[in-house]
Coordinates of C-alpha atoms and ligand atoms in Angstrom, one line a residue:
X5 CA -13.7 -32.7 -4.9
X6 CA -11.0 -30.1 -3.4
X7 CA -12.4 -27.1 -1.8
X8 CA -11.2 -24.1 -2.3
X9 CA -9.2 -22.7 0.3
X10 CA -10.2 -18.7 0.6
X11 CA -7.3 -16.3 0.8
X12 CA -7.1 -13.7 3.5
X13 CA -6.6 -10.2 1.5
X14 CA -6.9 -8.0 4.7
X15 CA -3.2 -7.3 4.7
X16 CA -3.7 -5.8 0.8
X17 CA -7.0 -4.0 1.6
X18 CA -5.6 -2.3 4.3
X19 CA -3.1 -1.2 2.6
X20 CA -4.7 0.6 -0.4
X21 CA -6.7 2.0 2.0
X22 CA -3.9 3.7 4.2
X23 CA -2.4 4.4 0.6
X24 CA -5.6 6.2 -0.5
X25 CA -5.8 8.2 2.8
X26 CA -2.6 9.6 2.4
X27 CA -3.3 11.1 -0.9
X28 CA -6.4 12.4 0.5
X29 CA -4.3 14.2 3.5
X30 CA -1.9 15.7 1.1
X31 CA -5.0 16.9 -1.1
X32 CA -6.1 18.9 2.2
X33 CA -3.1 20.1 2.9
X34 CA -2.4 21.8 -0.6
X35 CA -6.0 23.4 -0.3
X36 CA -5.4 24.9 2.8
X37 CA -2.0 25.7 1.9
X38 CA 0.6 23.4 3.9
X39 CA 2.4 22.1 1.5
X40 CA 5.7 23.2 2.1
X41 CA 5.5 22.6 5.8
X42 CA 7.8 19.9 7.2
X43 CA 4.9 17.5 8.1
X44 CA 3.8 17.5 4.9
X45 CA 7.3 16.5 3.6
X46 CA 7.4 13.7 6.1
X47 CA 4.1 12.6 5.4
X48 CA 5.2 12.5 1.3
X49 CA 8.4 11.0 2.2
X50 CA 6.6 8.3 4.2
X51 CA 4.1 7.5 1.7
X52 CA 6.1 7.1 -1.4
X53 CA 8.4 4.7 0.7
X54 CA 5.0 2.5 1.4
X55 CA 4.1 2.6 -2.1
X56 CA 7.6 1.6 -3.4
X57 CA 8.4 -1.2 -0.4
X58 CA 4.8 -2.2 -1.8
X59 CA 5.0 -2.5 -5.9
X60 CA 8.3 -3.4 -5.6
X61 CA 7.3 -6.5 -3.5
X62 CA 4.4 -7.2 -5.9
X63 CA 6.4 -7.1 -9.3
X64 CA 9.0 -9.0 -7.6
X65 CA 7.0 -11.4 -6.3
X66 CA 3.1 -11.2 -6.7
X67 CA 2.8 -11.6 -10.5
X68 CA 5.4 -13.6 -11.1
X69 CA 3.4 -15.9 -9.1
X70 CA 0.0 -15.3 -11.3
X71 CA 2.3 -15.5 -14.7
X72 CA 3.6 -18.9 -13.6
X73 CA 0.2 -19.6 -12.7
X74 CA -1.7 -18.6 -15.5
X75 CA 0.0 -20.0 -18.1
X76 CA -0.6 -18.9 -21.4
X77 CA -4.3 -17.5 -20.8
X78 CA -4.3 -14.4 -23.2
X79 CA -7.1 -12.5 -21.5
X80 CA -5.0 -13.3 -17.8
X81 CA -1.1 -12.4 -19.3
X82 CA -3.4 -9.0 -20.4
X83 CA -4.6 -7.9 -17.0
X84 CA -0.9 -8.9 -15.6
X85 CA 0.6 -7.0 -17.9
X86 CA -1.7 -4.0 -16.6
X87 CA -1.1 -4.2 -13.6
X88 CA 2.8 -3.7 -14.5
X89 CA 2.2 -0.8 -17.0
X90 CA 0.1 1.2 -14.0
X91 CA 2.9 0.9 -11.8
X92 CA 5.2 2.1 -14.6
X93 CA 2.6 4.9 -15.4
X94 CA 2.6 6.3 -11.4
X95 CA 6.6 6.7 -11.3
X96 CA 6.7 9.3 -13.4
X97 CA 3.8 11.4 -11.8
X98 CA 5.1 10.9 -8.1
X99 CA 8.2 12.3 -9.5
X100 CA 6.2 15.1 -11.0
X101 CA 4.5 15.5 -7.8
X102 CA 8.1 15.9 -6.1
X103 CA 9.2 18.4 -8.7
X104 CA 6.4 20.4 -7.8
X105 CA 6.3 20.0 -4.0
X106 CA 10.1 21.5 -4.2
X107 CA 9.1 23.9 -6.7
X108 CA 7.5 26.4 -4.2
X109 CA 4.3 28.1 -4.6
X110 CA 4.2 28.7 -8.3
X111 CA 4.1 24.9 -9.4
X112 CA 1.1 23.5 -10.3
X113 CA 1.0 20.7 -7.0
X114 CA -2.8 20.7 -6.3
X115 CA -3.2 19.5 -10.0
X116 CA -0.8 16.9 -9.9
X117 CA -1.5 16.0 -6.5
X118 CA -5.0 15.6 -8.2
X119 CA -3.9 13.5 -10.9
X120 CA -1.8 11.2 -8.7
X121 CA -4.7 10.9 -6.8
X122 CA -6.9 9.7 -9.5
X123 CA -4.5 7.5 -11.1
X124 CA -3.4 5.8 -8.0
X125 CA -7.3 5.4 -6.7
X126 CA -7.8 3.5 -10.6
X127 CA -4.9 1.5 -10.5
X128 CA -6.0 0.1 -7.0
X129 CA -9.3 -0.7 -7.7
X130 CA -8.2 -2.3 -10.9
X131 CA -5.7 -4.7 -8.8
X132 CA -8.8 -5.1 -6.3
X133 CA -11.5 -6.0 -8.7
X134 CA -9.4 -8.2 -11.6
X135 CA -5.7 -9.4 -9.7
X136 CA -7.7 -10.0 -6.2
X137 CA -9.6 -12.7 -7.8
X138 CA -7.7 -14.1 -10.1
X139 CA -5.2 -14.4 -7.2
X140 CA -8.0 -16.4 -5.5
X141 CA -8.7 -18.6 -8.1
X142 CA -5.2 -19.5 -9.1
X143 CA -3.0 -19.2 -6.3
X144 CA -2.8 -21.2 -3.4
X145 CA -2.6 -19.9 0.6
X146 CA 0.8 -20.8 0.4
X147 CA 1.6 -18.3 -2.4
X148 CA 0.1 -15.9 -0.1
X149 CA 2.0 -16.7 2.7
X150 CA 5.2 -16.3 0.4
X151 CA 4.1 -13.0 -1.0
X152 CA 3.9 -11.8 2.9
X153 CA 7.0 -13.1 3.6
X154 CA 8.7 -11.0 0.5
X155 CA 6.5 -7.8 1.7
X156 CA 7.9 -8.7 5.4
X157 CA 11.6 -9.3 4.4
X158 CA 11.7 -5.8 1.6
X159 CA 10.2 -4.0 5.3
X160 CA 12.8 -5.2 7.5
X161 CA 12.1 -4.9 11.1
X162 CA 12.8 -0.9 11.2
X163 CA 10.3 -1.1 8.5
X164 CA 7.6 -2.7 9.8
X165 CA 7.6 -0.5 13.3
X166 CA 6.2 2.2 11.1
X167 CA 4.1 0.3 8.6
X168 CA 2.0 -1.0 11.5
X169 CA 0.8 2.2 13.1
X170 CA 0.9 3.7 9.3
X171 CA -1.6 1.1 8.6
X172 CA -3.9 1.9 11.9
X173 CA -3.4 5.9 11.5
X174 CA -7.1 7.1 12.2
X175 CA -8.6 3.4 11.9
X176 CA -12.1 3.2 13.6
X177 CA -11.5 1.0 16.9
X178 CA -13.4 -1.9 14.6
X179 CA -10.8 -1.5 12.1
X180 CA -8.2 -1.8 14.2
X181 CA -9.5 -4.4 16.2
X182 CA -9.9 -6.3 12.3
X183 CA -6.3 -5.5 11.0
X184 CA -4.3 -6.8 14.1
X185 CA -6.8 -10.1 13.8
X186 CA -4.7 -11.0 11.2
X187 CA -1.4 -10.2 12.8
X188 CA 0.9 -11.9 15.4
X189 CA -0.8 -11.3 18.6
X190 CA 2.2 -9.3 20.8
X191 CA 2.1 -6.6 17.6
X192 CA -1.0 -4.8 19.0
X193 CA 0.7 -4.8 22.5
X194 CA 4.2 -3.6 20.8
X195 CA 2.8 -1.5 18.3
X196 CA 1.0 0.7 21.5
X197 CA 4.0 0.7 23.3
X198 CA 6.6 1.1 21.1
X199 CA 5.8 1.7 17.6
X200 CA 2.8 4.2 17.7
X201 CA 4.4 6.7 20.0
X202 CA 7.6 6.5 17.6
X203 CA 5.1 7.5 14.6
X204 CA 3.2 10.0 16.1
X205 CA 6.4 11.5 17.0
X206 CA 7.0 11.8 13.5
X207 CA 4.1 13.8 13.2
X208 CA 3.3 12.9 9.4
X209 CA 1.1 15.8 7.3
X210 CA 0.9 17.5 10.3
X211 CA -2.6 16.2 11.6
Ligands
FE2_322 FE1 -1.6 -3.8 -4.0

């Protein structure tokens, strides 16, 4: 009997999470009226380049993977398909988001801040609680590794020395400790020194 080999989905886990805090930040930030600070920009700017680097990788390379994978599994091909029409679903309301973010205090931002929120939040949860598993039972490790790989390549280098403190902005020290487990060990030791005194510079949503 083969076993089955788990797959490690800390990488993906931690960054929903850092995906879902962001929206939270820019949430606060309409309330107590910051949104047209610079920070705030930044901090938008920054997160919609996460989320793109991210679904990009995953249409590109994720479900391919499960489609080859599943085969002709009606119920399977349906939840893929999903997961596609979400992505396509949040474009258009980060662009609305932007529209309003420009448009200066008359524009409706808190609401669509709010809906982006929700929508984004639902589409995660979906991918954790239907694609996470299937991945598991389908996929191999080696998939996984390849997956990383195309997330690692789409980052680029430049790419990553922000991702990684991104990932670790206001992480309990357990967190941390848990997220660079999983990493190359010097990137704890570079990210201290180099890349998380470069992103606080940046000084994302202003916190
Ligand atoms: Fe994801």
């Amino acid at each position: 009997m083969t076993e089955i080999q788990q797959i490690d989905f800390t990488m993906m886990y931690v960054t929903h999470d850092a995906l879902r805090r962001d929206v939270g930040r820019f949430a606060e930030a309409v309330a107590a009226g910051r949104a047209d600070s610079p920070a705030v920009r930044a901090g938008w700017e920054n997160f919609r380049a996460q989320l793109h680097v991210h679904h990009t990788v995953e249409d590109d390379d994720l479900w391919p993977r499960l489609y080859r994978a599943v085969g002709g599994q009606p119920e399977q091909l349906a939840m893929l398909a999903g997961m596609e029409a979400e992505h396509a679903v949040l474009d258009p309301m980060l662009e609305s988001v932007e529209t309003a973010l420009i448009g200066g205090d008359a524009s409706p931002l808190g609401e669509r801040v709010a809906a982006l929120t929700v929508a984004l939040d639902g589409h995660l949860r979906h991918e954790e609680t239907s694609a996470l598993p299937l991945i598991q039972a389908v996929l191999t490790p080696k998939d996984w590794k390849g997956f990383g790989a195309a997330m690692r390549r789409a980052q680029g280098l430049k790419g990553a020395g922000v991702y990684v403190p991104w990932i670790v902005d206001g992480a309990s020290a357990a967190d941390r400790k848990r997220f660079f487990a999983v990493l190359p060990a010097p990137l704890e030791m570079v990210n201290r020194l180099v890349f998380e005194p470069r992103y606080r510079r940046m000084g994302l949503w202003g916190v």
